[in-house]
């Protein structure tokens, strides 16, 4: 980072590397209060698998004081334990688990569904208008069919018929803290079953 | 100027030509043009290039490129997961051959700004930020910067904020390929549809022009065929809209 203005504006300090004598920046520990990680599969204890790339999920799960897992599927502990090397986050790091099929929407959760570009653009437009974001977030989830794997997952018509039934939410607590998440916007359970079938 | 699609093709091919067989190459988020270029190079002259994407993929094998350089589909056919902490460490250890980085502003010495326009505490525009640029620019053996605009707002005498500085080797734009020589950016070649005058007029610092300036070779039939095969959906054009 030598030569960058970033160390100056965020107050990074240097030390002399005792092994080489070189001046190096040291970065203070990052410790978010919460990490909320959306995963493909979790069990009710909080063990979580991420298929494909974990991006920053692994260091985030270790750095945060508390972790909330939202999962496309809730599976049996025994199923995950068959291949423990696939479990990215072990249960003892996890505060709560939320069953949230389609939870990454309008982002993607490959291979279950792709990014919903029209919806992202709609969100971006609304988020710029004062007061519209709350209304947007209060909208019912638009899913009425099986998961789409092509670009632009189906959204429901604007007439609002068959608005999503109450989400199927399962929150479990872990440790000595009250569960922080008791509800989350989720699509109907039909989507959940499709997610399972799609694997 | 020529039309957008031709410029898009030429920029991708000019970048692909810079890549070498057997080297390790990384691109980050919002990097559709390099993503296509890497795949073109692998198909042509660099089949053993090791392609690392910010998605964590190692040499993914895809039927078609996704419209985001972060897309999880980039994991398709990947040899392994090489996640963000892995490639940052790899680069910091001095093992990464070539990294692609963007720039909203750039100066003659190749300092880049992707942080703010104006003063940091009271910016006119708060930009997306550097990601890993401050660490990658000095530690990757070679940095290639691309920008789909070439004007005096981009290429400035002094950047408002230095996000990263380091091993910039080439800068590829819609008008030219710049090369850093003895610490300063010079024109390596001007694209056929542009001119030295147009490049100079649209650059805010002295390029030290020494005539004659070479013309960027036009794409060959083989290069265009490879490009069409790699990116039939023309996701590369997304950066030009």
CSV table of C-alpha atoms in Angstrom, one decimal:
chain,number,residue,atom,x,y,z
A,1,UNK,CA,0.0,0.0,0.0
A,2,UNK,CA,3.1,2.2,-0.1
A,3,UNK,CA,2.2,5.3,-2.2
A,4,UNK,CA,-1.6,4.9,-1.8
A,5,UNK,CA,-3.6,7.6,0.0
A,6,UNK,CA,-5.7,4.9,1.7
A,7,UNK,CA,-3.4,4.4,4.7
A,8,UNK,CA,-3.5,8.1,5.4
A,9,UNK,CA,-7.3,8.5,5.3
A,10,UNK,CA,-8.1,5.4,7.3
A,11,UNK,CA,-5.2,5.9,9.8
A,12,UNK,CA,-3.1,2.8,9.1
A,13,UNK,CA,0.2,2.6,10.9
A,14,UNK,CA,3.5,1.0,10.0
A,15,UNK,CA,5.9,-1.2,11.9
A,16,UNK,CA,9.3,-2.5,11.1
A,17,UNK,CA,9.1,-6.1,10.1
A,18,UNK,CA,11.5,-7.7,12.6
A,19,UNK,CA,12.6,-10.3,10.1
A,20,UNK,CA,13.4,-8.2,7.1
A,21,UNK,CA,13.8,-4.7,8.5
A,22,UNK,CA,11.3,-3.4,6.0
A,23,UNK,CA,8.6,-0.9,6.9
A,24,UNK,CA,5.2,-2.5,6.5
A,25,UNK,CA,1.6,-1.5,7.2
A,26,UNK,CA,-0.3,-3.4,9.8
A,27,UNK,CA,-4.1,-3.5,9.5
A,28,UNK,CA,-6.1,-3.7,12.7
A,29,UNK,CA,-8.5,-6.6,13.1
A,30,UNK,CA,-11.9,-6.2,11.5
A,31,UNK,CA,-14.6,-7.4,13.7
A,32,UNK,CA,-18.2,-6.8,12.5
A,33,UNK,CA,-20.9,-7.3,15.1
A,34,UNK,CA,-22.8,-9.5,12.6
A,35,UNK,CA,-22.1,-11.5,9.5
A,36,UNK,CA,-25.2,-12.6,7.6
A,37,UNK,CA,-24.3,-15.4,5.2
A,38,UNK,CA,-26.6,-16.9,2.6
A,39,UNK,CA,-25.8,-20.5,2.0
A,40,UNK,CA,-27.0,-23.4,-0.1
A,41,UNK,CA,-27.5,-25.9,2.8
A,42,UNK,CA,-27.5,-25.7,6.5
A,43,UNK,CA,-28.6,-27.9,9.3
A,44,UNK,CA,-30.6,-26.7,12.3
A,45,UNK,CA,-27.4,-26.4,14.4
A,46,UNK,CA,-25.9,-24.0,12.0
A,47,UNK,CA,-23.4,-26.1,10.1
A,48,UNK,CA,-23.4,-24.6,6.6
A,49,UNK,CA,-22.3,-25.6,3.1
A,50,UNK,CA,-21.6,-23.2,0.3
A,51,UNK,CA,-21.5,-24.7,-3.2
A,52,UNK,CA,-19.3,-23.0,-5.7
A,53,UNK,CA,-17.2,-20.1,-4.7
A,54,UNK,CA,-17.5,-18.9,-1.1
A,55,UNK,CA,-16.1,-15.4,-2.0
A,56,UNK,CA,-15.5,-13.8,1.5
A,57,UNK,CA,-17.9,-16.1,3.4
A,58,UNK,CA,-15.1,-18.0,5.2
A,59,UNK,CA,-13.2,-15.0,6.7
A,60,UNK,CA,-16.4,-13.1,7.4
A,61,UNK,CA,-17.7,-16.1,9.4
A,62,UNK,CA,-14.6,-16.1,11.4
A,63,UNK,CA,-14.2,-12.4,11.9
A,64,UNK,CA,-17.7,-11.5,13.0
A,65,UNK,CA,-18.8,-11.5,16.7
A,66,UNK,CA,-22.0,-13.3,15.6
A,67,UNK,CA,-23.1,-15.1,12.5
A,68,UNK,CA,-26.6,-15.6,11.0
A,69,UNK,CA,-27.0,-18.2,8.4
A,70,UNK,CA,-29.8,-18.0,5.9
A,71,UNK,CA,-30.1,-21.1,3.9
A,72,UNK,CA,-31.8,-22.3,0.7
A,73,UNK,CA,-32.3,-25.7,2.2
A,74,UNK,CA,-32.4,-27.1,5.8
A,75,UNK,CA,-30.9,-30.6,5.8
A,76,UNK,CA,-30.2,-33.2,8.3
A,77,UNK,CA,-27.0,-32.9,10.4
A,78,UNK,CA,-26.1,-36.5,9.5
A,79,UNK,CA,-26.3,-35.6,5.8
A,80,UNK,CA,-23.7,-32.8,6.2
A,81,UNK,CA,-21.5,-34.9,8.5
A,82,UNK,CA,-21.0,-37.5,5.8
A,83,UNK,CA,-18.7,-35.0,4.1
A,84,UNK,CA,-17.5,-32.6,6.7
A,85,UNK,CA,-14.9,-31.1,4.4
A,86,UNK,CA,-17.8,-29.4,2.5
A,87,UNK,CA,-19.0,-27.6,5.6
A,88,UNK,CA,-17.7,-24.1,5.4
A,89,UNK,CA,-19.1,-22.7,8.6
A,90,UNK,CA,-19.2,-25.0,11.7
A,91,UNK,CA,-22.2,-24.7,14.0
A,92,UNK,CA,-20.4,-23.2,17.0
A,93,UNK,CA,-19.7,-20.0,15.2
A,94,UNK,CA,-23.4,-19.6,14.3
A,95,UNK,CA,-26.0,-17.7,16.3
A,96,UNK,CA,-29.1,-18.4,14.2
A,97,UNK,CA,-30.3,-20.2,11.1
A,98,UNK,CA,-33.1,-18.9,8.9
A,99,UNK,CA,-34.7,-21.1,6.3
A,100,UNK,CA,-34.8,-18.6,3.4
A,101,UNK,CA,-35.3,-20.2,0.1
A,102,UNK,CA,-34.7,-17.6,-2.7
A,103,UNK,CA,-33.0,-15.6,0.1
A,104,UNK,CA,-30.4,-14.2,-2.3
A,105,UNK,CA,-33.0,-12.9,-4.7
A,106,UNK,CA,-32.7,-10.6,-6.7
A,107,UNK,CA,-29.1,-11.6,-6.5
A,108,UNK,CA,-28.1,-15.1,-7.6
A,109,UNK,CA,-27.6,-18.4,-5.8
A,110,UNK,CA,-25.9,-20.6,-8.4
A,111,UNK,CA,-26.9,-23.1,-9.5
A,112,UNK,CA,-30.4,-22.6,-8.1
A,113,UNK,CA,-31.2,-19.3,-9.7
A,114,UNK,CA,-29.4,-16.5,-11.6
A,115,UNK,CA,-29.4,-12.8,-10.9
A,116,UNK,CA,-32.8,-11.1,-11.7
A,117,UNK,CA,-31.5,-8.1,-13.6
A,118,UNK,CA,-34.8,-6.3,-14.2
A,119,UNK,CA,-35.5,-6.5,-10.5
A,120,UNK,CA,-32.1,-5.2,-9.6
A,121,UNK,CA,-32.6,-2.3,-11.9
A,122,UNK,CA,-36.1,-1.6,-10.5
A,123,UNK,CA,-34.6,-1.6,-7.0
A,124,UNK,CA,-31.8,0.7,-8.0
A,125,UNK,CA,-34.3,3.2,-9.4
A,126,UNK,CA,-36.6,3.0,-6.4
A,127,UNK,CA,-33.8,3.3,-3.9
A,128,UNK,CA,-32.8,6.7,-5.3
A,129,UNK,CA,-36.3,8.1,-4.7
A,130,UNK,CA,-36.8,9.3,-1.1
A,131,UNK,CA,-39.3,7.3,0.8
A,132,UNK,CA,-39.7,4.6,-1.8
A,133,UNK,CA,-37.3,2.1,-0.3
A,134,UNK,CA,-39.6,1.2,2.6
A,135,UNK,CA,-42.5,0.6,0.3
A,136,UNK,CA,-40.3,-1.6,-1.9
A,137,UNK,CA,-39.1,-3.7,1.0
A,138,UNK,CA,-42.7,-4.1,2.1
A,139,UNK,CA,-43.8,-5.6,-1.2
A,140,UNK,CA,-44.8,-9.3,-1.1
A,141,UNK,CA,-42.3,-11.7,-2.7
A,142,UNK,CA,-43.2,-12.2,-6.3
A,143,UNK,CA,-42.6,-15.8,-6.8
A,144,UNK,CA,-45.3,-18.1,-8.0
A,145,UNK,CA,-43.6,-21.0,-9.6
A,146,UNK,CA,-40.6,-23.2,-9.6
A,147,UNK,CA,-37.1,-21.7,-9.5
A,148,UNK,CA,-35.9,-20.4,-12.8
A,149,UNK,CA,-32.3,-21.1,-13.7
A,150,UNK,CA,-32.1,-18.9,-16.8
A,151,UNK,CA,-31.4,-15.2,-16.6
A,152,UNK,CA,-34.2,-13.1,-15.1
A,153,UNK,CA,-36.1,-15.4,-12.9
A,154,UNK,CA,-39.8,-15.0,-13.3
A,155,UNK,CA,-41.6,-12.4,-11.4
A,156,UNK,CA,-45.2,-12.3,-10.6
A,157,UNK,CA,-47.7,-10.1,-12.3
A,158,UNK,CA,-48.5,-6.8,-10.7
A,159,UNK,CA,-52.1,-7.7,-10.0
A,160,UNK,CA,-51.0,-9.2,-6.7
A,161,UNK,CA,-53.1,-12.3,-7.0
A,162,UNK,CA,-51.7,-15.2,-5.2
A,163,UNK,CA,-49.5,-13.0,-3.2
A,164,UNK,CA,-46.9,-15.0,-1.4
A,165,UNK,CA,-48.2,-16.9,1.6
A,166,UNK,CA,-46.4,-16.3,4.8
A,167,UNK,CA,-42.9,-17.3,4.6
A,168,UNK,CA,-41.8,-20.6,5.9
A,169,UNK,CA,-39.3,-19.5,8.4
A,170,UNK,CA,-37.4,-21.7,10.8
A,171,UNK,CA,-35.1,-19.9,13.1
A,172,UNK,CA,-33.1,-21.8,15.6
A,173,UNK,CA,-31.0,-20.4,18.4
A,174,UNK,CA,-27.6,-21.3,19.3
A,175,UNK,CA,-25.7,-20.2,22.4
A,176,UNK,CA,-27.0,-17.9,25.1
A,177,UNK,CA,-28.3,-15.0,23.0
A,178,UNK,CA,-31.9,-14.5,22.0
A,179,UNK,CA,-32.4,-15.3,18.3
A,180,UNK,CA,-32.0,-12.1,16.5
A,181,UNK,CA,-34.0,-13.1,13.5
A,182,UNK,CA,-37.6,-14.1,13.8
A,183,UNK,CA,-38.9,-13.3,10.3
A,184,UNK,CA,-37.5,-12.8,6.9
A,185,UNK,CA,-39.0,-12.1,3.6
A,186,UNK,CA,-39.3,-15.5,1.9
A,187,UNK,CA,-41.1,-17.0,-1.0
A,188,UNK,CA,-43.8,-19.7,-0.6
A,189,UNK,CA,-42.8,-23.2,0.3
A,190,UNK,CA,-43.4,-24.4,-3.3
A,191,UNK,CA,-40.2,-22.6,-4.2
A,192,UNK,CA,-38.5,-24.4,-1.4
A,193,UNK,CA,-39.5,-27.8,-2.7
A,194,UNK,CA,-38.3,-26.9,-6.1
A,195,UNK,CA,-35.0,-25.8,-4.7
A,196,UNK,CA,-34.6,-29.2,-3.2
A,197,UNK,CA,-35.5,-30.9,-6.4
A,198,UNK,CA,-33.1,-28.8,-8.4
A,199,UNK,CA,-30.1,-30.1,-6.7
B,1,UNK,CA,-14.5,7.2,-34.2
B,2,UNK,CA,-15.6,3.8,-35.3
B,3,UNK,CA,-18.7,2.1,-34.0
B,4,UNK,CA,-18.9,0.8,-30.5
B,5,UNK,CA,-18.9,-2.9,-31.3
B,6,UNK,CA,-15.7,-2.6,-33.4
B,7,UNK,CA,-14.0,-0.6,-30.6
B,8,UNK,CA,-15.1,-3.2,-28.0
B,9,UNK,CA,-13.7,-6.0,-30.2
B,10,UNK,CA,-10.4,-4.2,-30.7
B,11,UNK,CA,-9.9,-3.4,-27.1
B,12,UNK,CA,-10.5,-7.0,-26.0
B,13,UNK,CA,-8.1,-8.3,-28.7
B,14,UNK,CA,-5.5,-5.7,-27.8
B,15,UNK,CA,-5.6,-6.9,-24.2
B,16,UNK,CA,-5.6,-10.5,-25.2
B,17,UNK,CA,-2.4,-10.0,-27.2
B,18,UNK,CA,-0.6,-8.7,-24.0
B,19,UNK,CA,-1.1,-12.0,-22.2
B,20,UNK,CA,1.5,-14.7,-22.2
B,21,UNK,CA,1.3,-18.5,-22.3
B,22,UNK,CA,1.9,-20.1,-18.9
B,23,UNK,CA,1.4,-17.0,-16.7
B,24,UNK,CA,-1.0,-16.5,-13.9
B,25,UNK,CA,-3.7,-13.9,-14.6
B,26,UNK,CA,-6.3,-12.4,-12.2
B,27,UNK,CA,-9.3,-10.2,-12.9
B,28,UNK,CA,-11.7,-8.7,-10.3
B,29,UNK,CA,-15.3,-7.6,-10.1
B,30,UNK,CA,-16.8,-5.4,-12.9
B,31,UNK,CA,-14.2,-6.7,-15.3
B,32,UNK,CA,-16.1,-8.1,-18.2
B,33,UNK,CA,-13.6,-6.8,-20.8
B,34,UNK,CA,-10.6,-8.6,-19.2
B,35,UNK,CA,-12.7,-11.7,-18.6
B,36,UNK,CA,-13.4,-12.0,-22.3
B,37,UNK,CA,-9.8,-11.1,-23.2
B,38,UNK,CA,-8.3,-13.8,-21.0
B,39,UNK,CA,-10.5,-16.4,-22.6
B,40,UNK,CA,-9.6,-15.2,-26.1
B,41,UNK,CA,-5.8,-15.4,-25.2
B,42,UNK,CA,-6.3,-18.9,-23.8
B,43,UNK,CA,-8.0,-20.0,-27.0
B,44,UNK,CA,-5.3,-18.5,-29.2
B,45,UNK,CA,-1.7,-18.2,-28.1
B,46,UNK,CA,-1.9,-18.8,-24.3
B,47,UNK,CA,-3.5,-22.2,-23.8
B,48,UNK,CA,-1.5,-22.8,-20.6
B,49,UNK,CA,-2.3,-19.4,-19.1
B,50,UNK,CA,-3.7,-20.0,-15.6
B,51,UNK,CA,-6.8,-17.9,-15.3
B,52,UNK,CA,-7.9,-16.9,-11.8
B,53,UNK,CA,-11.2,-15.0,-11.4
B,54,UNK,CA,-12.5,-13.1,-8.4
B,55,UNK,CA,-15.2,-15.7,-8.3
B,56,UNK,CA,-12.6,-18.1,-7.0
B,57,UNK,CA,-12.3,-20.1,-10.2
B,58,UNK,CA,-9.2,-21.6,-11.6
B,59,UNK,CA,-9.4,-22.1,-15.4
B,60,UNK,CA,-13.2,-22.4,-15.6
B,61,UNK,CA,-14.6,-24.1,-18.7
B,62,UNK,CA,-17.8,-22.4,-19.8
B,63,UNK,CA,-20.1,-22.8,-22.8
B,64,UNK,CA,-20.6,-19.0,-22.7
B,65,UNK,CA,-19.4,-16.2,-20.6
B,66,UNK,CA,-21.7,-14.7,-18.0
B,67,UNK,CA,-22.6,-11.0,-18.0
B,68,UNK,CA,-20.8,-10.4,-14.7
B,69,UNK,CA,-17.2,-11.1,-14.0
B,70,UNK,CA,-18.3,-12.2,-10.5
B,71,UNK,CA,-20.9,-14.6,-11.6
B,72,UNK,CA,-20.8,-18.0,-9.8
B,73,UNK,CA,-21.1,-19.6,-13.2
B,74,UNK,CA,-17.4,-18.8,-13.5
B,75,UNK,CA,-16.9,-21.8,-11.2
B,76,UNK,CA,-18.1,-24.1,-13.9
B,77,UNK,CA,-15.4,-26.6,-14.7
B,78,UNK,CA,-13.0,-24.8,-12.3
B,79,UNK,CA,-10.0,-26.9,-11.3
B,80,UNK,CA,-10.4,-25.8,-7.7
B,81,UNK,CA,-11.7,-23.1,-5.4
B,82,UNK,CA,-9.1,-20.3,-5.1
B,83,UNK,CA,-11.1,-17.9,-2.9
B,84,UNK,CA,-10.4,-14.2,-2.3
B,85,UNK,CA,-8.1,-14.7,0.6
B,86,UNK,CA,-6.1,-17.2,-1.4
B,87,UNK,CA,-5.4,-15.0,-4.4
B,88,UNK,CA,-4.7,-11.9,-2.3
B,89,UNK,CA,-2.1,-14.0,-0.4
B,90,UNK,CA,-0.8,-15.4,-3.7
B,91,UNK,CA,-0.4,-11.8,-5.0
B,92,UNK,CA,1.1,-10.5,-1.8
B,93,UNK,CA,3.7,-13.2,-1.9
B,94,UNK,CA,4.8,-11.9,-5.3
B,95,UNK,CA,3.6,-14.9,-7.2
B,96,UNK,CA,0.9,-13.4,-9.4
B,97,UNK,CA,2.1,-12.6,-12.9
B,98,UNK,CA,-0.6,-10.3,-14.2
B,99,UNK,CA,-3.5,-8.5,-12.6
B,100,UNK,CA,-6.2,-6.4,-14.3
B,101,UNK,CA,-7.3,-3.3,-12.5
B,102,UNK,CA,-9.6,-0.4,-13.5
B,103,UNK,CA,-9.2,3.3,-13.0
B,104,UNK,CA,-11.6,6.2,-12.9
B,105,UNK,CA,-8.7,8.6,-13.0
B,106,UNK,CA,-5.1,7.9,-13.9
B,107,UNK,CA,-2.0,10.1,-14.1
B,108,UNK,CA,1.2,9.9,-16.2
B,109,UNK,CA,3.0,7.7,-13.7
B,110,UNK,CA,0.2,5.2,-13.6
B,111,UNK,CA,-1.3,6.2,-10.3
B,112,UNK,CA,-5.0,5.2,-10.2
B,113,UNK,CA,-8.0,6.7,-8.5
B,114,UNK,CA,-11.1,4.7,-7.9
B,115,UNK,CA,-12.0,6.2,-4.5
B,116,UNK,CA,-13.3,9.8,-4.8
B,117,UNK,CA,-13.5,12.8,-7.1
B,118,UNK,CA,-12.8,15.9,-5.1
B,119,UNK,CA,-11.6,15.9,-1.5
B,120,UNK,CA,-11.8,12.7,0.4
B,121,UNK,CA,-13.7,14.1,3.3
B,122,UNK,CA,-16.1,16.1,1.1
B,123,UNK,CA,-16.1,14.3,-2.3
B,124,UNK,CA,-18.0,15.5,-5.3
B,125,UNK,CA,-18.4,11.8,-6.2
B,126,UNK,CA,-17.8,8.9,-3.9
B,127,UNK,CA,-16.6,6.1,-6.2
B,128,UNK,CA,-16.8,2.3,-5.6
B,129,UNK,CA,-13.4,2.1,-3.9
B,130,UNK,CA,-10.2,0.2,-4.5
B,131,UNK,CA,-11.1,-3.3,-3.6
B,132,UNK,CA,-7.6,-4.7,-3.5
B,133,UNK,CA,-5.9,-2.2,-5.9
B,134,UNK,CA,-3.7,-0.7,-3.2
B,135,UNK,CA,-2.2,-4.1,-2.4
B,136,UNK,CA,-2.3,-5.7,-5.9
B,137,UNK,CA,-0.8,-2.8,-7.8
B,138,UNK,CA,2.6,-2.9,-6.1
B,139,UNK,CA,2.7,-6.7,-5.6
B,140,UNK,CA,1.5,-8.2,-8.8
B,141,UNK,CA,4.4,-8.5,-11.2
B,142,UNK,CA,2.5,-6.7,-13.9
B,143,UNK,CA,-0.7,-4.7,-14.0
B,144,UNK,CA,-2.8,-4.1,-17.0
B,145,UNK,CA,-5.3,-1.2,-16.7
B,146,UNK,CA,-8.2,-0.8,-19.1
B,147,UNK,CA,-10.8,1.9,-19.4
B,148,UNK,CA,-13.5,2.2,-22.0
B,149,UNK,CA,-13.3,6.0,-22.1
B,150,UNK,CA,-10.3,8.0,-23.1
B,151,UNK,CA,-10.6,11.7,-22.2
B,152,UNK,CA,-9.2,14.4,-20.0
B,153,UNK,CA,-11.4,13.6,-17.1
B,154,UNK,CA,-9.8,10.1,-17.0
B,155,UNK,CA,-6.2,10.8,-17.9
B,156,UNK,CA,-5.3,13.7,-15.6
B,157,UNK,CA,-2.1,15.5,-14.6
B,158,UNK,CA,-2.8,14.8,-10.9
B,159,UNK,CA,-5.3,12.3,-9.6
B,160,UNK,CA,-7.7,13.6,-6.9
B,161,UNK,CA,-6.8,10.6,-4.7
B,162,UNK,CA,-4.2,7.9,-5.1
B,163,UNK,CA,-6.0,4.6,-4.6
B,164,UNK,CA,-3.1,2.5,-6.0
B,165,UNK,CA,0.3,2.8,-7.4
B,166,UNK,CA,2.7,0.2,-8.6
B,167,UNK,CA,3.5,-2.1,-11.5
B,168,UNK,CA,1.3,-0.7,-14.2
B,169,UNK,CA,2.6,-1.9,-17.5
B,170,UNK,CA,0.0,-1.2,-20.1
B,171,UNK,CA,-3.2,0.9,-20.3
B,172,UNK,CA,-5.7,-0.1,-23.0
B,173,UNK,CA,-8.3,2.4,-24.1
B,174,UNK,CA,-10.7,3.0,-27.0
B,175,UNK,CA,-8.1,5.1,-28.7
B,176,UNK,CA,-4.7,3.6,-27.9
B,177,UNK,CA,-2.5,1.2,-26.0
B,178,UNK,CA,-0.2,3.1,-23.5
B,179,UNK,CA,2.9,1.5,-22.1
B,180,UNK,CA,4.8,2.7,-19.0
B,181,UNK,CA,8.4,3.4,-20.0
B,182,UNK,CA,10.9,4.7,-17.4
B,183,UNK,CA,8.0,5.4,-15.1
B,184,UNK,CA,5.8,7.4,-17.4
B,185,UNK,CA,3.0,6.4,-19.7
B,186,UNK,CA,3.8,6.6,-23.4
B,187,UNK,CA,1.8,5.7,-26.5
B,188,UNK,CA,2.7,2.2,-27.6
B,189,UNK,CA,0.2,2.2,-30.5
B,190,UNK,CA,-2.7,4.2,-31.7
B,191,UNK,CA,-5.8,2.4,-32.9
B,192,UNK,CA,-6.4,2.7,-36.7
B,193,UNK,CA,-9.7,4.5,-36.3
B,194,UNK,CA,-8.0,7.2,-34.1
B,195,UNK,CA,-5.0,9.4,-34.5
B,196,UNK,CA,-2.0,10.7,-32.4
B,197,UNK,CA,-3.7,14.1,-32.4
B,198,UNK,CA,-6.9,12.6,-31.0
B,199,UNK,CA,-5.0,10.8,-28.3
B,200,UNK,CA,-3.0,13.8,-27.3
B,201,UNK,CA,-6.1,16.1,-27.3
B,202,UNK,CA,-7.9,13.6,-24.9
B,203,UNK,CA,-5.0,13.1,-22.5
B,204,UNK,CA,-4.4,15.5,-19.7
B,205,UNK,CA,-0.7,14.9,-19.3
B,206,UNK,CA,2.3,14.9,-21.7
B,207,UNK,CA,2.7,11.7,-23.5
B,208,UNK,CA,6.1,12.6,-24.9
B,209,UNK,CA,5.1,11.6,-28.4
B,210,UNK,CA,7.9,10.5,-30.7
B,211,UNK,CA,6.8,10.1,-34.3
B,212,UNK,CA,6.2,7.8,-36.0
B,213,UNK,CA,3.7,6.2,-33.5
B,214,UNK,CA,2.8,2.6,-34.5
B,215,UNK,CA,-0.8,1.7,-35.4
B,216,UNK,CA,-2.4,-1.0,-33.4
B,217,UNK,CA,-2.7,-4.0,-35.7
B,218,UNK,CA,-6.2,-4.6,-36.9
B,219,UNK,CA,-7.9,-7.8,-35.5
B,220,UNK,CA,-7.1,-10.8,-37.6
B,221,UNK,CA,-9.7,-13.3,-38.8
B,222,UNK,CA,-8.4,-15.8,-36.3
B,223,UNK,CA,-8.7,-13.3,-33.4
B,224,UNK,CA,-12.2,-12.3,-34.4
B,225,UNK,CA,-13.2,-16.0,-34.7
B,226,UNK,CA,-11.8,-16.7,-31.3
B,227,UNK,CA,-13.6,-13.7,-29.9
B,228,UNK,CA,-16.9,-14.8,-31.4
B,229,UNK,CA,-16.5,-18.3,-30.1
B,230,UNK,CA,-15.6,-17.2,-26.5
B,231,UNK,CA,-18.2,-14.4,-26.3
B,232,UNK,CA,-21.1,-15.1,-28.7
B,233,UNK,CA,-23.5,-13.1,-26.6
B,234,UNK,CA,-21.2,-10.0,-26.7
B,235,UNK,CA,-21.1,-9.5,-22.9
B,236,UNK,CA,-18.0,-7.4,-23.6
B,237,UNK,CA,-20.2,-4.6,-24.9
B,238,UNK,CA,-21.7,-4.1,-21.5
B,239,UNK,CA,-18.8,-1.9,-20.4
B,240,UNK,CA,-19.4,0.4,-23.4
B,241,UNK,CA,-23.0,1.4,-22.7
